[in-house]
């Protein structure tokens, strides 16, 4: 109704009639609005987890090494080829419904099949059940259903094994053990956005420098990048080879470069785009005399994720580290969170777990976390550890609960509880006679890339992750109201944790020792279990102080040379309140890579190496990835431990803000939450903060009682002050940093 006409007619009535007319109009408005604004949006749906598994198979089996197909070396699951979809609708009027399907299908209304495979059906008024059964061996069975009210969305129920049967009288069984799941979906919200056709977006990028020699051209794109090479106006007859290099040395060393494309040219002039995306900064193009092209560019391939979080500070080198970490993270985020862009381009659980944490402080994209989690888990029965790696299976459990904590998405956790339970059942079945996890045939105990690192016996690091995984299972079981499961997992966690300290804690060394071999703890100390025990909060204050001096600051304990474990080493020091130390280490370690010309952060960095030694790994001259997801950890460290923001309740229903300058003059940034950004500025005497979510607690260290424009502080002792934060308020606080 036109708003002016409505008010004009309202004013012409007497008071009682005005009121009656107002409420009738309001009811009619909301009824009309409800059928449009509140109607569900149609989207493509499938059996939950199947599309993610199918898509990961497509992505992970694109890997090549020197032109040779290089598949994953763990078990690959596949989608279910036959899926039944159904939902019950109650319509006030008949409705015409369009149906789009990937696969062969039939459609039933109230159990009666339509003839053929209809593209449009009419659903009468009243309560009706729609079933669509789809078969597709090559791709994931998926449907898109669109009417005014009858639409496909996650409320549809799906199964891969409909146990309904019909007896000799024609009666359908009234007892079934079929398990129906809520449908899976992504963002395919138009009928022409078929899931099987999905590809990441690309955009054209020009080279920054090109040098031609007699029969070759060396092209520099200025920084590490990823995508498809494009040769403009390629023509002639003969051969052309493209050698890719993350470094100039690799591109020119044609006998050892990790990736290349070799093309047979026989065509008139036209643009040519290579078939597979690659990682590179430099490309070396060698062509026969009869082959020519005008120029070289690329199509940059990317996941279209927007930055929500941010960080800046008074130190420009640290700002540069943050920006390069962002770029590294984006390069390593594709359909899923992958490890590195040159060599593997696979989904590794340990790498992905770190990407999840970085994601929560930068892009905060739930979809990529869920897709990666589902792809890693695969299907039952479980026959090996995730990626064949014991510790990577344990990280997977931690990732599921972290996702719930940062997102508040309880439905995802509930829908995957059975997957968590069956995977944990497999882990529990791999225990030794002492109830500890020890590598069995087929198990890869990884921990880290470190020369001479012993994997013999029951390693303390695995027990630490095992205890935390069982604690996670107890929390999740409680969330899904499986109280008996929660009790069992809690008792198992307590038992493993007790054994961890009974067996591995060494009072003399003030540390957790590395391993337990042939019924005896060794006296060897490594950093891994000790630093995790700190931020898992498994230690007394006395034990933490002892580990800090005896392990983390002890040069006699073997140093860590991968950003992968430097991530956790720096987290442990931050958890101890040693941000000043971490600032220096970030500038030395990540800054050290920048000083060597890095434009993204590497898989491994050992400051003792020099020159081309930095490119070698796995016994290959250029085996190291110079863009690796785990190199981007400053994103997480600076968000959680400098800006100091972390959730304590699901989806930031409650949270803590404990900023730490780490020797800097000022810091500022944003931390994304499901409701928007928490924004913060902190200097040595002033703090400004605002939040759109939950109820927070500000923890501030100050030489004297801080003062605020809104709210008051409580002194907790030892120069620590706390104040409650309410959403929607802008706080301006004066204090004196310690």
XYZ file of C-alpha atoms in Angstrom:
738
model
C 0.000 0.000 0.000
C 1.227 3.508 -0.789
C 2.415 4.994 2.493
C 0.745 8.441 1.973
C -2.621 6.922 1.042
C -2.415 4.670 4.085
C -1.921 7.583 6.499
C -4.561 9.705 4.746
C -7.190 6.977 5.052
C -6.189 6.330 8.648
C -6.768 9.963 9.635
C -10.319 9.918 8.200
C -11.511 7.239 10.653
C -12.555 7.723 14.220
C -10.160 6.509 16.908
C -11.504 2.934 17.359
C -11.792 2.394 13.625
C -8.298 3.826 13.161
C -6.864 1.362 15.633
C -8.752 -1.613 14.112
C -7.761 -0.591 10.590
C -4.140 -0.116 11.672
C -3.826 -3.619 13.139
C -5.625 -5.314 10.233
C -3.353 -3.477 7.811
C -0.304 -4.384 9.879
C -1.305 -8.079 9.859
C -1.893 -7.995 6.107
C 1.440 -6.252 5.578
C 3.384 -8.849 7.552
C 1.516 -11.715 5.837
C 2.412 -10.261 2.456
C 5.965 -9.410 3.504
C 6.458 -12.836 5.055
C 5.800 -14.577 1.760
C 8.601 -12.604 0.122
C 11.180 -11.287 2.562
C 11.027 -14.365 4.814
C 10.873 -16.929 2.001
C 13.880 -19.212 1.787
C 16.275 -18.700 -1.104
C 16.680 -21.644 -3.467
C 20.155 -23.123 -3.733
C 21.801 -26.281 -5.072
C 21.867 -29.016 -2.409
C 23.541 -32.421 -2.029
C 24.396 -35.070 0.548
C 26.465 -33.253 3.227
C 30.198 -33.625 2.668
C 29.886 -35.280 -0.743
C 30.515 -32.198 -2.849
C 33.457 -31.237 -0.660
C 35.013 -34.696 -1.097
C 34.383 -34.672 -4.860
C 35.807 -31.155 -5.287
C 38.884 -31.958 -3.196
C 39.530 -34.991 -5.395
C 39.432 -32.748 -8.470
C 41.801 -30.208 -6.926
C 44.330 -32.505 -5.251
C 44.849 -34.641 -8.335
C 45.964 -31.719 -10.499
C 49.481 -31.920 -9.063
C 52.325 -32.565 -11.481
C 56.091 -32.793 -11.024
C 58.122 -32.159 -14.168
C 55.126 -33.006 -16.308
C 54.254 -36.238 -14.480
C 50.888 -36.756 -12.767
C 51.482 -36.918 -8.986
C 48.396 -38.103 -7.034
C 47.853 -38.061 -3.273
C 49.204 -41.053 -1.369
C 46.340 -41.581 1.061
C 42.923 -43.214 0.716
C 40.537 -41.265 -1.502
C 36.820 -41.426 -0.744
C 34.097 -40.590 -3.226
C 30.571 -39.248 -3.285
C 27.519 -41.484 -3.001
C 26.161 -41.961 -6.537
C 22.484 -42.429 -5.583
C 20.789 -39.901 -3.302
C 17.176 -39.441 -2.156
C 16.052 -35.892 -1.350
C 12.735 -35.052 0.331
C 10.788 -32.378 2.144
C 7.194 -31.847 3.304
C 5.476 -28.571 2.348
C 2.147 -27.113 3.481
C 0.874 -24.709 0.806
C -2.066 -22.324 0.984
C -2.409 -22.344 -2.812
C -1.233 -24.517 -5.746
C 2.322 -23.817 -6.852
C 4.340 -24.394 -9.999
C 7.842 -25.627 -9.212
C 10.901 -25.752 -11.499
C 13.370 -28.613 -11.031
C 17.041 -28.688 -12.066
C 19.149 -31.774 -11.451
C 22.717 -32.963 -11.919
C 22.162 -36.619 -12.854
C 19.369 -39.017 -13.786
C 16.297 -38.575 -11.585
C 12.670 -39.220 -10.818
C 10.196 -37.077 -8.891
C 7.455 -38.278 -6.536
C 4.610 -36.339 -4.958
C 3.154 -38.085 -1.902
C 4.816 -41.324 -3.017
C 3.457 -41.272 -6.581
C 6.013 -40.834 -9.367
C 5.573 -38.342 -12.186
C 6.043 -39.643 -15.686
C 9.603 -39.298 -17.003
C 11.947 -36.728 -15.461
C 9.848 -33.559 -15.259
C 11.459 -30.116 -15.312
C 8.340 -28.487 -13.869
C 5.644 -29.881 -11.558
C 2.526 -28.433 -9.971
C 2.112 -28.983 -6.245
C -1.524 -28.662 -5.083
C -2.583 -26.688 -2.034
C -2.252 -28.541 1.251
C 0.380 -30.716 2.890
C 2.542 -32.699 0.463
C 5.819 -34.591 0.434
C 8.204 -34.173 -2.508
C 10.857 -36.830 -3.171
C 13.588 -36.522 -5.796
C 15.928 -39.467 -6.302
C 19.131 -38.758 -8.269
C 21.842 -41.011 -9.729
C 25.173 -39.582 -10.884
C 28.357 -41.633 -10.969
C 30.691 -38.961 -12.403
C 29.556 -35.957 -10.367
C 27.752 -35.282 -7.118
C 23.964 -35.850 -7.270
C 22.518 -32.370 -6.672
C 19.175 -30.604 -7.099
C 17.919 -27.047 -7.429
C 14.174 -26.629 -6.797
C 12.462 -23.273 -7.190
C 8.859 -22.235 -6.668
C 7.279 -19.416 -4.699
C 7.582 -21.373 -1.440
C 8.866 -24.772 -2.529
C 12.622 -24.224 -2.718
C 15.686 -26.403 -2.173
C 17.725 -25.437 0.888
C 19.485 -27.035 3.847
C 16.145 -27.945 5.485
C 15.642 -30.725 2.919
C 16.499 -34.202 4.194
C 18.800 -36.506 2.256
C 20.035 -40.084 2.445
C 22.279 -42.370 0.436
C 20.555 -45.588 1.508
C 16.762 -45.524 1.562
C 15.845 -48.715 3.412
C 12.133 -48.445 2.628
C 10.753 -51.585 0.962
C 7.473 -52.854 -0.458
C 5.973 -56.251 0.477
C 3.970 -58.639 -1.695
C 0.734 -56.749 -1.032
C 2.246 -53.490 -2.276
C 2.443 -52.034 1.240
C 5.444 -49.795 2.001
C 7.358 -50.682 5.137
C 6.472 -48.640 8.199
C 9.724 -49.383 10.056
C 13.048 -48.170 8.686
C 16.568 -47.565 9.968
C 17.308 -45.012 7.265
C 19.272 -42.055 8.631
C 18.276 -38.755 7.064
C 20.647 -35.793 7.122
C 20.114 -32.104 6.445
C 21.289 -31.300 2.931
C 24.665 -29.754 2.248
C 25.052 -26.557 0.218
C 27.517 -23.817 -0.674
C 26.728 -20.632 -2.609
C 25.301 -21.923 -5.892
C 22.115 -19.851 -5.786
C 21.085 -19.865 -9.455
C 19.976 -22.824 -11.567
C 22.766 -22.135 -14.074
C 25.437 -22.211 -11.311
C 25.855 -25.967 -11.525
C 28.173 -27.245 -8.769
C 30.089 -29.552 -11.127
C 31.048 -26.543 -13.278
C 32.613 -24.524 -10.458
C 35.986 -22.910 -11.032
C 37.840 -20.282 -9.045
C 37.730 -16.778 -10.550
C 40.690 -15.346 -12.454
C 41.844 -11.871 -13.444
C 44.493 -10.737 -15.947
C 47.907 -9.654 -14.623
C 50.753 -8.205 -16.680
C 54.429 -9.038 -16.197
C 56.688 -6.353 -14.716
C 59.778 -7.268 -16.743
C 60.588 -9.375 -19.812
C 64.067 -10.125 -21.202
C 64.520 -11.755 -24.614
C 67.585 -13.767 -25.649
C 68.226 -15.690 -28.865
C 65.601 -18.395 -28.338
C 64.231 -17.757 -24.847
C 62.449 -15.139 -22.813
C 62.680 -14.685 -19.014
C 59.560 -13.043 -17.627
C 59.289 -11.611 -14.095
C 55.860 -10.988 -12.528
C 57.434 -9.076 -9.635
C 56.279 -11.333 -6.813
C 55.123 -14.851 -6.041
C 51.862 -15.559 -7.837
C 49.565 -18.324 -9.021
C 47.539 -18.878 -12.152
C 47.526 -19.681 -15.844
C 50.170 -18.529 -18.307
C 48.796 -16.750 -21.368
C 50.723 -16.420 -24.623
C 49.336 -13.662 -26.824
C 49.107 -14.242 -30.570
C 50.914 -17.566 -30.460
C 51.522 -18.931 -33.962
C 53.712 -21.165 -36.092
C 54.821 -24.789 -36.015
C 57.191 -26.332 -33.510
C 57.708 -26.800 -29.782
C 57.500 -24.341 -26.901
C 58.420 -24.984 -23.254
C 57.498 -22.900 -20.205
C 59.709 -23.455 -17.137
C 58.239 -22.043 -13.920
C 60.326 -20.761 -11.020
C 59.592 -19.304 -7.619
C 63.138 -17.976 -7.974
C 65.090 -16.761 -10.988
C 67.520 -19.637 -10.458
C 64.768 -22.248 -10.666
C 63.229 -20.845 -13.852
C 66.607 -20.836 -15.615
C 67.703 -24.263 -14.371
C 65.599 -26.232 -16.875
C 67.005 -29.607 -15.813
C 65.730 -29.221 -12.224
C 62.773 -26.815 -12.246
C 59.870 -28.443 -10.409
C 57.083 -27.616 -12.887
C 56.866 -26.911 -16.596
C 54.529 -26.985 -19.582
C 55.606 -28.330 -22.969
C 53.427 -27.387 -25.918
C 53.339 -28.530 -29.528
C 52.342 -25.500 -31.624
C 50.614 -25.906 -34.962
C 48.217 -23.032 -35.412
C 47.629 -19.643 -36.979
C 47.908 -16.588 -34.737
C 45.765 -16.715 -31.579
C 45.916 -16.414 -27.794
C 46.842 -19.569 -25.870
C 46.181 -20.265 -22.177
C 47.829 -23.277 -20.504
C 45.473 -25.906 -19.080
C 46.749 -26.111 -15.473
C 47.423 -23.286 -13.023
C 50.933 -23.094 -11.559
C 52.905 -21.211 -8.900
C 55.745 -18.954 -10.000
C 57.329 -15.555 -9.968
C 59.566 -16.126 -12.991
C 58.865 -18.041 -16.205
C 61.492 -19.049 -18.725
C 60.001 -19.609 -22.191
C 62.035 -21.474 -24.808
C 60.569 -21.765 -28.306
C 61.606 -23.309 -31.595
C 62.596 -20.920 -34.388
C 59.292 -21.498 -36.178
C 57.186 -20.440 -33.161
C 56.450 -16.845 -32.154
C 54.197 -14.864 -29.828
C 53.737 -11.174 -29.065
C 53.834 -11.087 -25.260
C 53.223 -13.061 -22.070
C 50.700 -12.353 -19.309
C 48.808 -14.486 -16.802
C 45.359 -15.133 -15.412
C 45.703 -14.867 -11.637
C 43.562 -17.518 -9.891
C 42.154 -16.727 -6.445
C 39.484 -17.437 -3.856
C 37.299 -14.361 -3.643
C 37.582 -13.762 0.115
C 37.509 -10.262 1.562
C 39.738 -9.107 4.408
C 37.723 -8.218 7.501
C 40.492 -8.119 10.078
C 43.480 -5.783 10.048
C 46.595 -4.802 11.995
C 48.965 -1.838 11.944
C 51.562 -0.621 14.401
C 54.377 1.860 14.938
C 56.980 -0.489 13.393
C 57.003 -0.446 9.574
C 58.950 -3.697 9.318
C 56.262 -5.470 11.326
C 53.600 -3.863 9.115
C 55.405 -5.285 6.074
C 55.522 -8.723 7.712
C 51.766 -8.535 8.304
C 51.057 -7.554 4.687
C 53.229 -10.358 3.279
C 51.573 -12.810 5.680
C 48.193 -11.699 4.300
C 49.360 -12.271 0.749
C 50.779 -15.687 1.675
C 47.475 -16.656 3.256
C 45.454 -15.586 0.215
C 47.761 -17.408 -2.191
C 47.361 -20.595 -0.129
C 43.575 -20.331 0.027
C 41.859 -21.925 -2.957
C 38.719 -24.058 -2.994
C 40.130 -25.281 0.316
C 42.961 -24.310 2.653
C 46.011 -25.922 1.047
C 49.634 -26.205 2.119
C 51.811 -24.592 -0.558
C 51.037 -23.429 -4.066
C 54.018 -24.810 -6.001
C 54.523 -28.410 -5.033
C 51.627 -30.171 -3.297
C 48.504 -28.048 -3.530
C 46.998 -30.708 -1.277
C 44.848 -30.445 1.842
C 46.986 -31.345 4.861
C 45.246 -31.315 8.229
C 48.125 -29.803 10.231
C 48.573 -27.008 7.693
C 44.818 -26.444 7.465
C 44.476 -26.195 11.238
C 46.812 -23.200 11.249
C 44.975 -21.663 8.282
C 41.701 -21.919 10.218
C 43.214 -19.865 13.051
C 44.658 -17.246 10.692
C 41.321 -17.100 8.880
C 39.453 -16.187 12.080
C 41.600 -13.059 12.398
C 41.613 -12.018 8.716
C 38.822 -13.189 6.384
C 36.662 -15.055 8.931
C 35.213 -17.230 6.153
C 33.177 -20.096 7.579
C 32.655 -21.783 4.213
C 36.313 -22.581 3.546
C 36.751 -23.956 7.073
C 33.742 -26.254 6.700
C 34.690 -27.458 3.221
C 38.247 -28.214 4.312
C 37.089 -29.996 7.468
C 34.673 -32.212 5.522
C 37.177 -32.978 2.759
C 39.827 -34.031 5.288
C 37.470 -36.265 7.223
C 36.158 -38.243 4.260
C 33.845 -41.160 4.933
C 33.489 -44.175 7.163
C 34.921 -46.707 7.664
C 38.133 -45.096 8.881
C 41.119 -47.156 7.762
C 44.015 -44.771 8.383
C 44.944 -41.488 10.007
C 44.085 -38.287 8.134
C 46.847 -37.774 5.542
C 48.256 -40.976 7.155
C 49.660 -38.736 9.952
C 48.804 -39.406 13.601
C 49.167 -35.800 14.759
C 47.145 -34.537 11.774
C 44.169 -36.667 12.852
C 44.358 -35.094 16.310
C 44.533 -31.544 14.925
C 41.293 -32.277 13.045
C 39.348 -32.656 16.307
C 40.718 -29.381 17.642
C 39.710 -27.623 14.439
C 36.047 -28.633 14.734
C 35.659 -27.181 18.216
C 37.622 -24.027 17.378
C 35.232 -23.468 14.471
C 32.269 -23.649 16.858
C 33.959 -21.263 19.291
C 34.750 -18.633 16.671
C 31.562 -18.999 14.578
C 28.850 -20.153 16.980
C 27.694 -22.605 14.276
C 26.384 -25.424 16.473
C 24.541 -27.099 13.571
C 27.794 -27.955 11.799
C 29.147 -29.597 14.937
C 25.920 -31.537 15.547
C 25.793 -32.744 11.955
C 29.373 -34.011 12.191
C 29.339 -35.544 15.649
C 28.993 -39.081 14.269
C 32.032 -38.471 12.036
C 33.980 -37.226 15.053
C 32.948 -40.229 17.118
C 33.912 -42.856 14.529
C 37.275 -41.164 13.916
C 37.994 -41.098 17.642
C 37.020 -44.760 17.849
C 39.748 -45.459 15.281
C 42.279 -43.430 17.309
C 41.405 -45.253 20.524
C 41.990 -48.513 18.701
C 45.583 -47.473 17.920
C 46.707 -47.264 21.574
C 49.524 -49.429 22.878
C 49.396 -51.599 26.029
C 50.078 -48.504 28.181
C 47.092 -46.663 26.729
C 49.371 -44.283 24.802
C 49.521 -43.478 21.107
C 52.528 -45.017 19.444
C 53.179 -45.244 15.732
C 51.888 -48.543 14.328
C 52.517 -49.889 10.804
C 50.967 -47.408 8.389
C 51.132 -44.485 10.842
C 53.262 -41.454 10.060
C 54.344 -39.648 13.223
C 55.257 -36.284 11.716
C 55.519 -33.530 14.372
C 57.778 -31.304 12.226
C 60.419 -31.268 9.499
C 63.484 -31.481 11.732
C 66.744 -33.257 11.102
C 67.376 -36.139 13.503
C 64.012 -35.856 15.298
C 63.249 -39.246 16.872
C 59.810 -40.766 16.263
C 60.575 -43.965 18.191
C 58.281 -45.161 20.964
C 55.357 -43.195 22.386
C 56.234 -39.533 21.738
C 55.051 -37.030 24.346
C 53.834 -34.579 21.717
C 51.304 -37.133 20.429
C 49.972 -37.773 23.951
C 49.513 -34.048 24.462
C 47.417 -33.706 21.285
C 45.589 -36.927 22.208
C 44.546 -35.526 25.600
C 43.358 -32.281 24.007
C 41.401 -34.173 21.338
C 39.607 -36.215 23.995
C 38.797 -33.027 25.915
C 37.393 -31.628 22.664
C 35.245 -34.730 22.184
C 33.881 -34.305 25.722
C 32.934 -30.682 24.999
C 31.268 -31.561 21.709
C 29.401 -34.533 23.213
C 28.050 -32.177 25.872
C 26.998 -29.730 23.158
C 24.992 -32.388 21.294
C 23.518 -33.646 24.586
C 25.324 -36.995 24.538
C 25.968 -36.908 28.266
C 27.264 -40.475 28.622
C 29.715 -39.953 25.756
C 30.850 -36.709 27.372
C 31.575 -38.525 30.639
C 33.538 -41.281 28.881
C 35.663 -38.851 26.870
C 36.300 -36.676 29.918
C 37.586 -39.681 31.882
C 39.754 -40.815 28.969
C 41.224 -37.312 28.630
C 42.018 -37.146 32.333
C 43.751 -40.542 32.136
C 45.959 -39.550 29.183
C 46.788 -36.194 30.771
C 47.785 -37.911 34.037
C 50.052 -40.327 32.163
C 51.586 -37.423 30.267
C 52.892 -35.918 33.507
C 53.492 -39.164 35.397
C 55.656 -40.559 32.598
C 57.147 -37.615 30.741
C 57.599 -34.812 33.283
C 61.226 -34.550 34.447
C 61.699 -32.395 37.556
C 65.449 -32.208 37.086
C 65.155 -30.921 33.523
C 62.054 -28.868 34.362
C 60.478 -30.107 31.151
C 58.400 -32.747 29.420
C 60.823 -35.206 27.838
C 60.412 -36.224 24.226
C 59.579 -39.937 24.278
C 58.863 -43.160 26.155
C 60.715 -46.163 24.718
C 60.651 -49.787 25.925
C 58.910 -48.857 29.153
C 61.274 -46.000 30.061
C 61.119 -42.236 29.507
C 64.102 -40.850 27.629
C 66.028 -37.840 28.944
C 65.914 -36.063 25.575
C 64.111 -32.684 25.585
C 62.532 -31.032 22.529
C 60.414 -27.933 22.312
C 57.205 -29.399 20.901
C 55.244 -30.869 23.813
C 56.556 -28.201 26.187
C 55.339 -25.229 24.182
C 51.915 -26.811 23.497
C 51.490 -27.589 27.192
C 51.880 -23.860 27.890
C 49.061 -22.548 25.694
C 46.891 -25.609 26.424
C 47.214 -24.368 30.029
C 48.232 -27.803 31.314
C 50.984 -26.476 33.599
C 51.384 -24.784 36.947
C 52.917 -21.314 36.990
C 56.114 -22.865 38.367
C 56.261 -25.409 35.536
C 55.660 -22.689 32.926
C 58.500 -20.580 34.312
C 60.783 -23.622 34.327
C 59.975 -24.514 30.704
C 60.494 -20.933 29.572
C 64.056 -20.894 30.901
C 65.033 -24.551 30.486
C 63.508 -25.119 27.042
C 62.218 -22.108 25.117
C 65.121 -19.781 25.940
C 67.720 -22.553 26.043
C 69.980 -22.625 22.970
C 71.069 -26.173 23.829
C 67.572 -27.447 22.990
C 67.407 -28.056 19.195
C 66.010 -24.937 17.487
C 62.929 -24.916 15.263
C 63.531 -24.030 11.615
C 60.037 -24.250 10.105
C 57.423 -21.505 10.295
C 55.039 -24.392 11.055
C 56.371 -24.921 14.558
C 57.652 -21.373 15.001
C 53.910 -20.557 14.946
C 53.426 -22.532 18.175
C 56.730 -21.498 19.723
C 55.725 -17.857 19.365
C 52.229 -18.630 20.660
C 53.720 -20.214 23.775
C 55.849 -17.142 24.418
C 52.840 -14.862 23.873
C 50.812 -16.965 26.321
C 53.625 -16.359 28.834
C 53.280 -12.605 28.286
C 56.569 -12.348 26.375
C 55.318 -10.255 23.439
C 58.459 -8.090 23.542
C 60.502 -11.226 22.820
C 58.053 -12.322 20.091
C 58.306 -8.938 18.361
C 62.074 -9.320 18.126
C 61.747 -12.908 16.885
C 59.162 -12.030 14.237
C 61.409 -9.264 12.922
C 64.416 -11.606 12.896
C 62.738 -14.718 11.471
C 59.978 -13.495 9.159
C 61.909 -10.270 8.586
C 64.915 -12.426 7.700
C 62.985 -13.937 4.792
C 61.995 -10.461 3.604
C 65.634 -9.362 3.658
C 66.400 -12.245 1.306
C 63.810 -10.933 -1.158
C 60.817 -13.084 -0.139
C 57.473 -11.827 -1.433
C 55.606 -14.603 0.405
C 56.648 -16.690 3.388
C 58.417 -20.008 2.963
C 57.867 -23.616 3.986
C 61.170 -23.647 5.859
C 63.699 -20.960 6.756
C 67.035 -21.628 8.401
C 69.051 -18.404 8.855
C 72.261 -20.460 8.793
C 71.757 -21.323 5.118
C 72.810 -19.035 2.290
C 72.167 -18.444 -1.400
C 70.486 -21.219 -3.371
C 70.594 -23.453 -0.258
C 67.367 -21.726 0.743
C 65.529 -23.260 -2.227
C 66.453 -26.907 -1.548
C 64.339 -29.438 0.355
C 63.462 -33.139 0.131
C 66.749 -33.819 -1.625
C 65.780 -31.571 -4.558
C 67.422 -28.288 -5.594
C 64.100 -26.421 -5.705
C 61.916 -28.715 -3.604
C 61.053 -26.073 -0.992
C 57.853 -24.101 -1.357
C 58.483 -20.357 -1.194
C 54.810 -19.750 -0.462
C 53.443 -21.941 2.284
C 50.300 -21.437 4.362
C 52.000 -22.058 7.681
C 54.325 -19.132 7.014
C 51.459 -16.657 7.558
C 51.156 -17.153 11.334
C 51.770 -13.462 12.266
C 48.126 -12.913 11.229
C 47.004 -15.042 14.168
C 49.656 -13.975 16.661
C 49.087 -10.258 16.130
C 45.297 -10.603 16.276
C 45.017 -12.876 19.295
C 48.018 -11.843 21.381
C 48.746 -8.202 20.465
C 45.250 -6.847 19.779
C 44.475 -9.482 22.396
C 41.018 -10.553 21.222
C 39.748 -14.106 21.701
C 36.271 -15.648 22.155
C 35.419 -17.452 25.391
C 31.831 -18.245 24.392
C 30.515 -19.614 21.107
C 30.410 -16.996 18.344
C 31.858 -14.314 20.660
C 28.835 -14.461 22.967
C 31.566 -13.714 25.489
C 35.156 -12.748 24.846
C 38.353 -11.319 26.313
C 40.375 -8.357 25.094
C 43.877 -8.272 26.614
C 46.026 -5.990 24.419
C 49.810 -6.151 24.591
C 52.102 -3.686 22.830
C 55.076 -6.030 22.644
C 57.555 -3.143 22.782
C 55.672 -1.117 20.138
C 54.549 2.482 20.635
C 51.045 1.829 19.325
C 48.941 -0.834 17.646
C 45.538 -0.714 15.977
C 43.340 -3.156 14.136
C 40.092 -5.038 13.666
C 39.132 -8.567 14.684
C 36.149 -10.035 12.830
C 33.268 -11.701 14.683
C 29.952 -13.103 13.390
C 28.303 -9.750 14.186
C 31.004 -7.440 12.814
C 34.434 -6.177 13.796
C 35.848 -5.505 17.233
C 37.979 -2.389 16.676
C 40.877 -1.390 18.877
C 43.608 1.237 19.173
C 46.221 0.969 21.913
C 49.209 3.154 22.774
C 51.279 3.434 25.946
C 48.679 5.682 27.579
C 45.441 5.418 25.598
C 43.103 2.602 24.569
C 40.050 2.910 22.319
C 37.753 -0.030 21.723
C 34.306 -0.779 20.340
C 32.498 -4.059 19.770
C 29.246 -5.074 18.070
C 28.876 -8.391 19.857
C 28.358 -10.205 23.137
C 29.688 -9.180 26.499
C 33.431 -8.762 26.748
C 36.019 -8.446 29.435
C 38.888 -6.007 28.998
C 42.083 -7.049 30.803
C 44.622 -4.261 31.043
C 48.028 -3.992 32.688
C 48.656 -0.493 34.018
C 50.891 1.288 36.499
C 47.824 2.920 38.010
C 44.038 2.587 37.970
C 42.801 3.236 34.368
C 39.963 5.662 33.758
C 37.212 5.269 31.158
C 34.552 7.475 29.614
C 32.055 4.655 30.218
C 32.411 1.853 32.756
C 34.766 1.268 35.648
C 37.737 -0.971 36.345
C 38.294 -3.535 39.075
C 41.831 -4.049 40.381
C 42.756 -7.758 40.251
C 46.230 -7.350 41.791
C 49.735 -7.218 40.275
C 48.849 -4.135 38.200
C 46.068 -6.021 36.360
C 42.710 -4.275 35.912
C 39.474 -5.569 34.407
C 36.374 -3.895 33.008
C 33.219 -5.254 31.367
C 32.615 -4.280 27.737
C 29.106 -3.858 26.357
C 28.279 -4.116 22.689
C 27.598 -0.918 20.809
C 29.631 1.291 23.144
C 32.769 3.237 22.229
C 35.292 3.190 25.065
C 38.098 5.712 25.473
C 40.469 4.697 28.260
C 43.449 6.404 29.853
C 46.111 4.241 31.504
C 49.884 3.866 31.912
C 51.414 0.812 30.255
C 53.903 -1.194 32.281
